Tab-separated table of C-alpha atoms in Angstrom:
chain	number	residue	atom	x	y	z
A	1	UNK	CA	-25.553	26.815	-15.718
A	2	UNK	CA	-23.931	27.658	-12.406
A	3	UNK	CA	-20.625	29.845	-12.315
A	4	UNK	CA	-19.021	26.513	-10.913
A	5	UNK	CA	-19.753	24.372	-14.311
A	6	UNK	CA	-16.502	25.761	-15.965
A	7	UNK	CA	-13.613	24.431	-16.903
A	8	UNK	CA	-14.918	21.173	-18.371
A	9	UNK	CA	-14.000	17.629	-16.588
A	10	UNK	CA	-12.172	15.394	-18.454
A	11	UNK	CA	-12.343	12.123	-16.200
A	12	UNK	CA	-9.487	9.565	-15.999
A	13	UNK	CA	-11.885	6.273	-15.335
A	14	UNK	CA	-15.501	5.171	-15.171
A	15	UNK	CA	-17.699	1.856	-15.573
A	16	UNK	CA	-20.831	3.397	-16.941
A	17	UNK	CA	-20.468	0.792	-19.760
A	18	UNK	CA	-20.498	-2.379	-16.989
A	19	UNK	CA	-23.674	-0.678	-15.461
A	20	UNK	CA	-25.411	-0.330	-18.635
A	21	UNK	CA	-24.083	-3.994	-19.987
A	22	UNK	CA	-25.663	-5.343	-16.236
A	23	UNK	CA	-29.168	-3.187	-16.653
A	24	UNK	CA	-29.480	-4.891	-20.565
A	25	UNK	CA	-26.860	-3.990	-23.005
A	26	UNK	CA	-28.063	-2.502	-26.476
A	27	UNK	CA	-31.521	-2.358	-25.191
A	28	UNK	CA	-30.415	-0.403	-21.901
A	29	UNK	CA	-27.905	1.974	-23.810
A	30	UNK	CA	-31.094	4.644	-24.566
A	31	UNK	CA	-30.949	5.348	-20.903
A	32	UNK	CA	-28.056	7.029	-20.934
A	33	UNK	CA	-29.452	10.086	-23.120
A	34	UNK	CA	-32.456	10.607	-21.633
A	35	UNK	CA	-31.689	9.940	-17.677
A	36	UNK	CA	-30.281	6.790	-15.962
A	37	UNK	CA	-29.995	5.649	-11.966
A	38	UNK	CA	-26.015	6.453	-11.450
A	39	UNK	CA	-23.476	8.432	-11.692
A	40	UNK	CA	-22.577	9.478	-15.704
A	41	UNK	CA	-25.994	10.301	-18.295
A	42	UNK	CA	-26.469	13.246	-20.653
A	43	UNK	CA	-28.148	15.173	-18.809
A	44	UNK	CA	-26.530	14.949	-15.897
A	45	UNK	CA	-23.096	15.567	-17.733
A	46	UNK	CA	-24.603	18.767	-19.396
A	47	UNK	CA	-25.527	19.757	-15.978
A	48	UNK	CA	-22.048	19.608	-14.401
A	49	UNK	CA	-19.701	20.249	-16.965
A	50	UNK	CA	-18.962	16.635	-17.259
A	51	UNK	CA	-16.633	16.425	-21.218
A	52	UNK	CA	-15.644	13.195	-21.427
A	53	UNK	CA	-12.967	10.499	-20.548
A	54	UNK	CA	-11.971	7.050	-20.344
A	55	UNK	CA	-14.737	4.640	-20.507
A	56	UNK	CA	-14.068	1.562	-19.485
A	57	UNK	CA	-14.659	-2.143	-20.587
A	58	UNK	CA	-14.547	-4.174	-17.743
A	59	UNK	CA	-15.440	-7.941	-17.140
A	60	UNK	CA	-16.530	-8.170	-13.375
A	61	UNK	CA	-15.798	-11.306	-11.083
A	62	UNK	CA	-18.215	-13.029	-9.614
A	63	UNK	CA	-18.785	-11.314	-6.460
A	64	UNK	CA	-20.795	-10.616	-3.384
A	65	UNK	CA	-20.778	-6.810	-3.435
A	66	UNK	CA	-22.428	-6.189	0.178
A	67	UNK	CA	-19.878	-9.134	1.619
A	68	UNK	CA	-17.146	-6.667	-0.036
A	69	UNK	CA	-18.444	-3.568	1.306
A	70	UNK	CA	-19.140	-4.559	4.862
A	71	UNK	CA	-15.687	-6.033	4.681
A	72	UNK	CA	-13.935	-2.914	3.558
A	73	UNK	CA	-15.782	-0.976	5.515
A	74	UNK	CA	-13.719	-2.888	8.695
A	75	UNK	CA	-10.863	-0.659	10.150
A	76	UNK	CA	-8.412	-3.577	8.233
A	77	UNK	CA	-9.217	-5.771	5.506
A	78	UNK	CA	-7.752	-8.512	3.286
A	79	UNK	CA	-9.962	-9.132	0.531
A	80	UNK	CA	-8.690	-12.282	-1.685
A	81	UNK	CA	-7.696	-12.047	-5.103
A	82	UNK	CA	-10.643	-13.345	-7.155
A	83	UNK	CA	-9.466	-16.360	-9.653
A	84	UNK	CA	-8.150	-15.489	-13.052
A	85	UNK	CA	-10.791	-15.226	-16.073
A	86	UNK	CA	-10.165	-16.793	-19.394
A	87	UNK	CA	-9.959	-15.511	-22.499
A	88	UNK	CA	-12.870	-17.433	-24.102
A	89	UNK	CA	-15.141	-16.304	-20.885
A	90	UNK	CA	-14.025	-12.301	-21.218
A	91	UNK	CA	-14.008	-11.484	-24.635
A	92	UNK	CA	-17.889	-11.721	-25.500
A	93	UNK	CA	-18.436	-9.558	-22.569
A	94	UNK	CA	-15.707	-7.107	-24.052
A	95	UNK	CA	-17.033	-6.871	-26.855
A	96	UNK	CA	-20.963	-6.770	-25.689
A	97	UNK	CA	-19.887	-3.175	-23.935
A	98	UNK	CA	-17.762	-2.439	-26.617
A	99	UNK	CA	-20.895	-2.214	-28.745
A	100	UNK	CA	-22.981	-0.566	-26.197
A	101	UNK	CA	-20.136	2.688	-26.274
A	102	UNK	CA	-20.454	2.473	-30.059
A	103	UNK	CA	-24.024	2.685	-29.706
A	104	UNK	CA	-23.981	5.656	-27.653
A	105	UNK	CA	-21.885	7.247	-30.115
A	106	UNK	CA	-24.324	5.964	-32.762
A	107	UNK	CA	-26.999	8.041	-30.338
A	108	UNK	CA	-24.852	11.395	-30.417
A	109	UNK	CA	-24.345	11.462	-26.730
A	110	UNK	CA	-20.373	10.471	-27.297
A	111	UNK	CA	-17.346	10.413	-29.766
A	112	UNK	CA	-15.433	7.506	-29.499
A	113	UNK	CA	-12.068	9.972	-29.716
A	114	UNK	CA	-8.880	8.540	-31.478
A	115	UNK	CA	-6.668	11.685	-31.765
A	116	UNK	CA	-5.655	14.088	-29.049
A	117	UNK	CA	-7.175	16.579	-31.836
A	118	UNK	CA	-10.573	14.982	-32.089
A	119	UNK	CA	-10.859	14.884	-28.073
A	120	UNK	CA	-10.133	18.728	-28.153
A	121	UNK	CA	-12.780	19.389	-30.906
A	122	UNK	CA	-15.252	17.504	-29.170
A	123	UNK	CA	-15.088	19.096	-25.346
A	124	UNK	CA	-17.467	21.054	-24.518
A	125	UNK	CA	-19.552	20.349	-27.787
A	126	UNK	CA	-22.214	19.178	-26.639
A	127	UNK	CA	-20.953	15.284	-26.969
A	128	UNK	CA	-19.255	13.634	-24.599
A	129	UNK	CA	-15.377	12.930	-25.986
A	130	UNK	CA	-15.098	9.255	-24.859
A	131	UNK	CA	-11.869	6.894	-25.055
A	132	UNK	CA	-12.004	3.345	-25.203
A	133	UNK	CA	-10.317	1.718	-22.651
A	134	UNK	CA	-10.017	-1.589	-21.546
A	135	UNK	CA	-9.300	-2.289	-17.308
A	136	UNK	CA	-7.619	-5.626	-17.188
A	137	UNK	CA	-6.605	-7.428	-20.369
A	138	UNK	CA	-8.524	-10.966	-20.404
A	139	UNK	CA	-9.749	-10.304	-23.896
A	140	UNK	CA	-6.326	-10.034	-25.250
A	141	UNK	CA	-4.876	-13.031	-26.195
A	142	UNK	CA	-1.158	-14.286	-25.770
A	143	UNK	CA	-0.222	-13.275	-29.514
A	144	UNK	CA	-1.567	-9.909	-29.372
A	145	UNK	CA	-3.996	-10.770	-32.106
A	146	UNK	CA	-7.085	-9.216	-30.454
A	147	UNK	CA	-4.997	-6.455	-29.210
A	148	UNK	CA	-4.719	-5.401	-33.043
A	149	UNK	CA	-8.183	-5.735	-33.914
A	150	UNK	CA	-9.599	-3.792	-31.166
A	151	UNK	CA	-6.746	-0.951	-31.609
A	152	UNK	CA	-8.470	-0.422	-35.286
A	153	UNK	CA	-11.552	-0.329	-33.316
A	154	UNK	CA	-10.586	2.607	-31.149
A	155	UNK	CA	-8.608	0.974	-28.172
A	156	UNK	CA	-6.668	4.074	-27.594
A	157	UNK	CA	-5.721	3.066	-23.454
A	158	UNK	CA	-5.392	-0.235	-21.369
A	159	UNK	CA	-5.122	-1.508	-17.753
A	160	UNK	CA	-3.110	-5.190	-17.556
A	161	UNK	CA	-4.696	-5.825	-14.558
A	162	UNK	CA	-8.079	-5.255	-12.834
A	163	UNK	CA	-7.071	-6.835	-8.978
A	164	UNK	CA	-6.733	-10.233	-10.115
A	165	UNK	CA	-3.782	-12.050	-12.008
A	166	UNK	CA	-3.957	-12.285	-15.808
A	167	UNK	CA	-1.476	-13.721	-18.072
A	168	UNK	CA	0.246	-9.975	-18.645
A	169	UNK	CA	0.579	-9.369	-14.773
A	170	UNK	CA	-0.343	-9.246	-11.226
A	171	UNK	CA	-3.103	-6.997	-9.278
A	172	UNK	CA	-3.071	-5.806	-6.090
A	173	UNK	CA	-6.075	-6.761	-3.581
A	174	UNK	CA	-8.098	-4.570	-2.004
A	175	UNK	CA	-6.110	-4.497	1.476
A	176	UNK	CA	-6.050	-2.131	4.368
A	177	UNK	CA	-3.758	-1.433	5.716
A	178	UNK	CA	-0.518	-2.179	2.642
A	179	UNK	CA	1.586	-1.476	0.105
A	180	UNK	CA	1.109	-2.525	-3.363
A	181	UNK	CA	4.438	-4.610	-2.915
A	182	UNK	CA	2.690	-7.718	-3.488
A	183	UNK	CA	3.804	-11.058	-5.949
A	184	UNK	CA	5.690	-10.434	-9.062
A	185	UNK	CA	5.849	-8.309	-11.819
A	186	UNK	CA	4.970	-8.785	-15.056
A	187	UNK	CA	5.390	-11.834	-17.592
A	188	UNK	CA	6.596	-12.656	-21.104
A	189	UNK	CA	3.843	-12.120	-22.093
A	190	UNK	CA	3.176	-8.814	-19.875
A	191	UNK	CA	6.520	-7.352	-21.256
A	192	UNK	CA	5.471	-7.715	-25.025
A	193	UNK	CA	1.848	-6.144	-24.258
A	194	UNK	CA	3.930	-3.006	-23.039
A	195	UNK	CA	5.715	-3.157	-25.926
A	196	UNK	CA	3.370	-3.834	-28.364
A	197	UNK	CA	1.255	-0.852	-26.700
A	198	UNK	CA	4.481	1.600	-27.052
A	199	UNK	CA	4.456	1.078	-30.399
A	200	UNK	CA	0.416	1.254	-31.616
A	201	UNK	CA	0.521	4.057	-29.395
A	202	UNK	CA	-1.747	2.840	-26.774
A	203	UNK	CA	-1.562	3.786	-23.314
A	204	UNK	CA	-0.706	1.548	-20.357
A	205	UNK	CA	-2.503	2.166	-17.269
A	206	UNK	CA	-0.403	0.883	-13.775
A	207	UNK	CA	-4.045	1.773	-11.534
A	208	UNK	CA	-4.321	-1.746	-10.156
A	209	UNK	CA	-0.966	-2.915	-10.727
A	210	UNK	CA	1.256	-3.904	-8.410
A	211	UNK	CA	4.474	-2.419	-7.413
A	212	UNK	CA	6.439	-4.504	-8.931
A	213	UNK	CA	4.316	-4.696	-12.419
A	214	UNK	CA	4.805	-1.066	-12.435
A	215	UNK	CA	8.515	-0.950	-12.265
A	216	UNK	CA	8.565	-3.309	-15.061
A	217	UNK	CA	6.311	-0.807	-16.773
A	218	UNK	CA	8.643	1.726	-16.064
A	219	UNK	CA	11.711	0.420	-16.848
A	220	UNK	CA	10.272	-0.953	-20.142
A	221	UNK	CA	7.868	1.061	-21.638
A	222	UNK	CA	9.122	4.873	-23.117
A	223	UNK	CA	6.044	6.587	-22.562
A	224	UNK	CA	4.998	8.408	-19.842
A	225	UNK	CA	3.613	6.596	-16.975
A	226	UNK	CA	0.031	7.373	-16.128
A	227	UNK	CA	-2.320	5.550	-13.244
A	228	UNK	CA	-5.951	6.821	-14.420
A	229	UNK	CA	-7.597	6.403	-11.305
A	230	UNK	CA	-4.911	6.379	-8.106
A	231	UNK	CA	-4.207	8.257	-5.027
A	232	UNK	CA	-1.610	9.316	-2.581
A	233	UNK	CA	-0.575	6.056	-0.156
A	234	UNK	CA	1.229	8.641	2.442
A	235	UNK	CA	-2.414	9.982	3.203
A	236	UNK	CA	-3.870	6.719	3.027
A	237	UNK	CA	-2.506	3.450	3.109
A	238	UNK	CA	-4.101	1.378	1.068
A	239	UNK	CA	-2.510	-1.326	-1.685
A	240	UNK	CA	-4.338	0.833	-4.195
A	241	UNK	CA	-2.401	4.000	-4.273
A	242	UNK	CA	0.966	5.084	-4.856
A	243	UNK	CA	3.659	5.555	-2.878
A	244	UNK	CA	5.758	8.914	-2.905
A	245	UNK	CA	9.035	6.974	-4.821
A	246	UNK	CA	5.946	5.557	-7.352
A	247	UNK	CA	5.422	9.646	-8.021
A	248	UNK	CA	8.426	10.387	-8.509
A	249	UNK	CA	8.831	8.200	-11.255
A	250	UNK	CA	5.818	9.238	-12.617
A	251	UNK	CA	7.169	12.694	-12.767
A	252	UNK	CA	10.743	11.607	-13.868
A	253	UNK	CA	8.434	10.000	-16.645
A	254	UNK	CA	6.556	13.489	-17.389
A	255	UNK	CA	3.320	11.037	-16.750
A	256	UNK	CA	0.265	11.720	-14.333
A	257	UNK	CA	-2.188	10.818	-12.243
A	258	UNK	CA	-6.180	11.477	-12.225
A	259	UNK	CA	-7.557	11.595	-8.855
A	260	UNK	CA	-9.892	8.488	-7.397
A	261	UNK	CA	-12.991	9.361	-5.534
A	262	UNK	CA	-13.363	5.686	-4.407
A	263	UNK	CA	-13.985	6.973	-0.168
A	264	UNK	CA	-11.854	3.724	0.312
A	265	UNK	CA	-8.553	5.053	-1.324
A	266	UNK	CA	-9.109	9.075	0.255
A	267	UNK	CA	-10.086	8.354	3.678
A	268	UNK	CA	-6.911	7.898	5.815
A	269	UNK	CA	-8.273	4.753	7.414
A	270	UNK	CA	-9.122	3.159	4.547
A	271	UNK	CA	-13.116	2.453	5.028
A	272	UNK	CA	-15.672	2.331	2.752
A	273	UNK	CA	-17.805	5.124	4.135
A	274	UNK	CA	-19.191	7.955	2.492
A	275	UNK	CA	-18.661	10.512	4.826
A	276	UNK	CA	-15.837	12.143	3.181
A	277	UNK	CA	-15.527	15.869	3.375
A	278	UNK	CA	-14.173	17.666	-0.115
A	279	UNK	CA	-11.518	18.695	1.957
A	280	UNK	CA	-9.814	15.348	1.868
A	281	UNK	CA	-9.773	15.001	-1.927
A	282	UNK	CA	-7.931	18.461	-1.715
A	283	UNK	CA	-5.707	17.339	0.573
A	284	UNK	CA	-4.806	14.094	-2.220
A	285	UNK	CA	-4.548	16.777	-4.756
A	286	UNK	CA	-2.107	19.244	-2.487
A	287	UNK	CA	0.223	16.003	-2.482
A	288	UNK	CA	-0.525	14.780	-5.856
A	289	UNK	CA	0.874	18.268	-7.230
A	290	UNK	CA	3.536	18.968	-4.542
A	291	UNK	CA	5.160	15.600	-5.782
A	292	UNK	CA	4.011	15.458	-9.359
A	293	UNK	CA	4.155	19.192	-10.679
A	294	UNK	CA	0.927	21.235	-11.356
A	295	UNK	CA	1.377	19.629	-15.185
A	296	UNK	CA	0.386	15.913	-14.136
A	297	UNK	CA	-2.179	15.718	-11.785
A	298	UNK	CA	-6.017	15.377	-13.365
A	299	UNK	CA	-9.299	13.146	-11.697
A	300	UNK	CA	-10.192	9.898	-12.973
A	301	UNK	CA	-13.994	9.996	-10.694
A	302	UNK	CA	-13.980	6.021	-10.823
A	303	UNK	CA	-17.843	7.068	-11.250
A	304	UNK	CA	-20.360	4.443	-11.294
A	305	UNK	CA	-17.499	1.786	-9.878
A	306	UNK	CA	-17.276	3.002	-6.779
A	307	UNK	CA	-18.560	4.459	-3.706
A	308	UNK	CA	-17.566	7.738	-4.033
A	309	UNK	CA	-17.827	11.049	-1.273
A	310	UNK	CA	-21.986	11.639	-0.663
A	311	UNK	CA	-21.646	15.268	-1.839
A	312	UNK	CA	-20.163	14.363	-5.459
A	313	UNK	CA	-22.420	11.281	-6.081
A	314	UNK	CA	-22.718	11.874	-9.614
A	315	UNK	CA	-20.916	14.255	-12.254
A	316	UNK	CA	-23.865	16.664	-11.901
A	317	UNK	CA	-22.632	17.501	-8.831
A	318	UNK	CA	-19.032	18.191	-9.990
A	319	UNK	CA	-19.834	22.347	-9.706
A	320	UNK	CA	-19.072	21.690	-5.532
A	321	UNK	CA	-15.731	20.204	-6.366
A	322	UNK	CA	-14.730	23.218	-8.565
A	323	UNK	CA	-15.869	25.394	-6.373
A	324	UNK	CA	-14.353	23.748	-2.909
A	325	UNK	CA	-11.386	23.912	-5.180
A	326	UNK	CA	-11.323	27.499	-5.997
A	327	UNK	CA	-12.036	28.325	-2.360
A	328	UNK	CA	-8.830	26.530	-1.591
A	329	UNK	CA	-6.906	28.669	-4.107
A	330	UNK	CA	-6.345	27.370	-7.047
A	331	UNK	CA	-5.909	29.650	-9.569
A	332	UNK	CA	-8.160	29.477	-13.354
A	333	UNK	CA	-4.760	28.070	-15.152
A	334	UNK	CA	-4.063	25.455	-12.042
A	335	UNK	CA	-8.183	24.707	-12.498
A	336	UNK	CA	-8.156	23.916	-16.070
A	337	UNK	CA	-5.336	21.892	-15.840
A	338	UNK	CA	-6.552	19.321	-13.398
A	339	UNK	CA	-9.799	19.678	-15.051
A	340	UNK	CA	-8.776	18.539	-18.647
A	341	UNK	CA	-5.745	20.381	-19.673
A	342	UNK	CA	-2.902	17.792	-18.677
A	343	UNK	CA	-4.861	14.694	-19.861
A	344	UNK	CA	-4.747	16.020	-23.156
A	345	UNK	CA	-0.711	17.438	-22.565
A	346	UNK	CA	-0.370	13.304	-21.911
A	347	UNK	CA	-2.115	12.373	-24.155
A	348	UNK	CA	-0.150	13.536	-27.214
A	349	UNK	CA	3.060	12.507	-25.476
A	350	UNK	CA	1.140	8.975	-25.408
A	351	UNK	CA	-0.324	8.667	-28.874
A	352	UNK	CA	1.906	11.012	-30.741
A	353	UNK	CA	-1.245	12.265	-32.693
């Protein structure tokens, strides 16, 4: 191991579990031990001092991924809002990659963490300390029933919104240049989610949200606010990250953010181009901490969801980030904090456990 493999990562966000549901479910999950094409395996975890984080269950739209690319990758965009998806169509493929995470723990290469005190035990073990998290709430039905069930499961953390509209909220689109001041906030049925969440003690992510979804969140939930996987909209503009008065209720909350390596959301002009020196994701973080406090500021990679920087192209190659960061003076109690030490100081305000 390299001297830059230490602290641990803790990661706010990734879609391994969508990659491995697309390559063949089940009977792709054995990939992930032994080596896989992307960003988040085994070995390349035990190579970069990749811990853990929030894996995601996501169900995709139907989309043409090089249309959205060459789009975003335009010096301004406006990418629609793809239609709404109904319960009965997302909750077999929620609970396809549910089973392919369980499998993997089933495998040894994750724990399936329920308990700020299992997620500590299992760093750095040699497992992978993984939290089920769902990024926009089709599967959840109006009455909260399926909420329940997959809470016993291990649903520890949830998004009510990917970027399209569900019956809880309103996404924002991927736009260029914008604000995330876009539609309404959220519904009836949006407001009893949060509440509902508050009490199992499940968290509520606002990445994707929209700005007025969030101050509902804000206003209505009494935990702290968290975006997993958001960045800093006075560096770059985009609909996707947060403005500074979004950060400072965040901090007013005693909430964070995890840092996005999507080169769309870091790149002042907002294009999809991997060209993105490590400087600029330092530059996110300087902000993210001047406005949040050294306390609530993490990453959340977005890895394997996202075209991320071409020198950090999978968590193997997370030893250049800790090291770009220690060039740029941050200190080995600053370091472990970002790294995993205030996702788990959330956490516990969060679950309570």
């Amino acid at each position: 191991m390299t001297e830059f493999t230490h602290p641990v990562i803790f990661d706010g966000h990734n879609d391994v579990l969508l990659k491995l549901h697309r390559a063949g479910g089940l009977a792709a999950s054995g990939t992930f031990v032994t080596g896989r094409e992307g960003a988040i395996d085994t070995p390349s975890a035990q190579t970069g001092g990749f811990g853990g984080g929030f894996f995601a269950v996501y169900v995709p739209s139907p989309s043409n991924l090089e249309f959205k690319y060459a789009e975003m990758s335009k010096p301004t965009y406006d990418l629609p809002l793809p239609e709404p998806i109904d319960w009965e169509d997302a909750f077999p493929v929620v609970m396809a990659q549910a089973a392919v995470l369980f499998d993997l723990e089933k495998r040894g290469a994750l724990k399936v963490c329920r308990t700020v005190a299992e997620l500590r035990a299992t760093l750095g073990s040699g497992k992978l300390a993984a939290i089920f998290h769902i990024e926009g709430a089709e599967a959840i039905d109006a009455e909260l029933h399926t909420l329940e069930i997959l809470y016993q499961a291990g649903l520890r953390s949830i998004g009510p919104v990917w970027s399209r509209p569900t019956i809880f909220g309103h996404g924002v689109p991927f736009r260029y240049p914008s604000t995330a001041d876009i539609g309404p906030g959220l519904t009836d049925h949006g407001l009893r989610l949060v509440q509902r969440c508050d009490e199992l003690g499940i968290m509520i992510d606002l990445s994707h949200l929209n700005e007025a979804g969030f101050w509902d969140v804000a206003r209505h939930s009494g935990k702290p606010l968290v975006a997993t996987h958001s960045n800093a909209h006075a560096i770059c503009p985009h609909s996707r990250n947060l403005t500074d008065k979004q950060l400072a209720a965040i901090r007013e909350s005693d909430g964070m953010v995890g840092l996005n390596f999507a080169v769309a959301f870091l790149r002042e002009d907002g294009r999809m181009l991997d060209d993105v020196p490590l400087e600029q994701m330092l530059r996110h973080l300087d902000h993210l901490i001047e406005h949040l406090g050294e306390d609530r500021v993490g990453m959340g990679s977005d890895y394997d969801g996202a075209v991320v920087p071409e020198a950090l192209t999978s968590c193997a190659t997370l030893p250049r980030l800790r090291q770009a960061m220690a060039k740029h003076g941050y200190n080995d109690a600053l370091m472990t904090k970002l790294c995993h030490g205030n996702w788990m100081r959330v956490l516990e305000k969060t679950w309570g456990q």
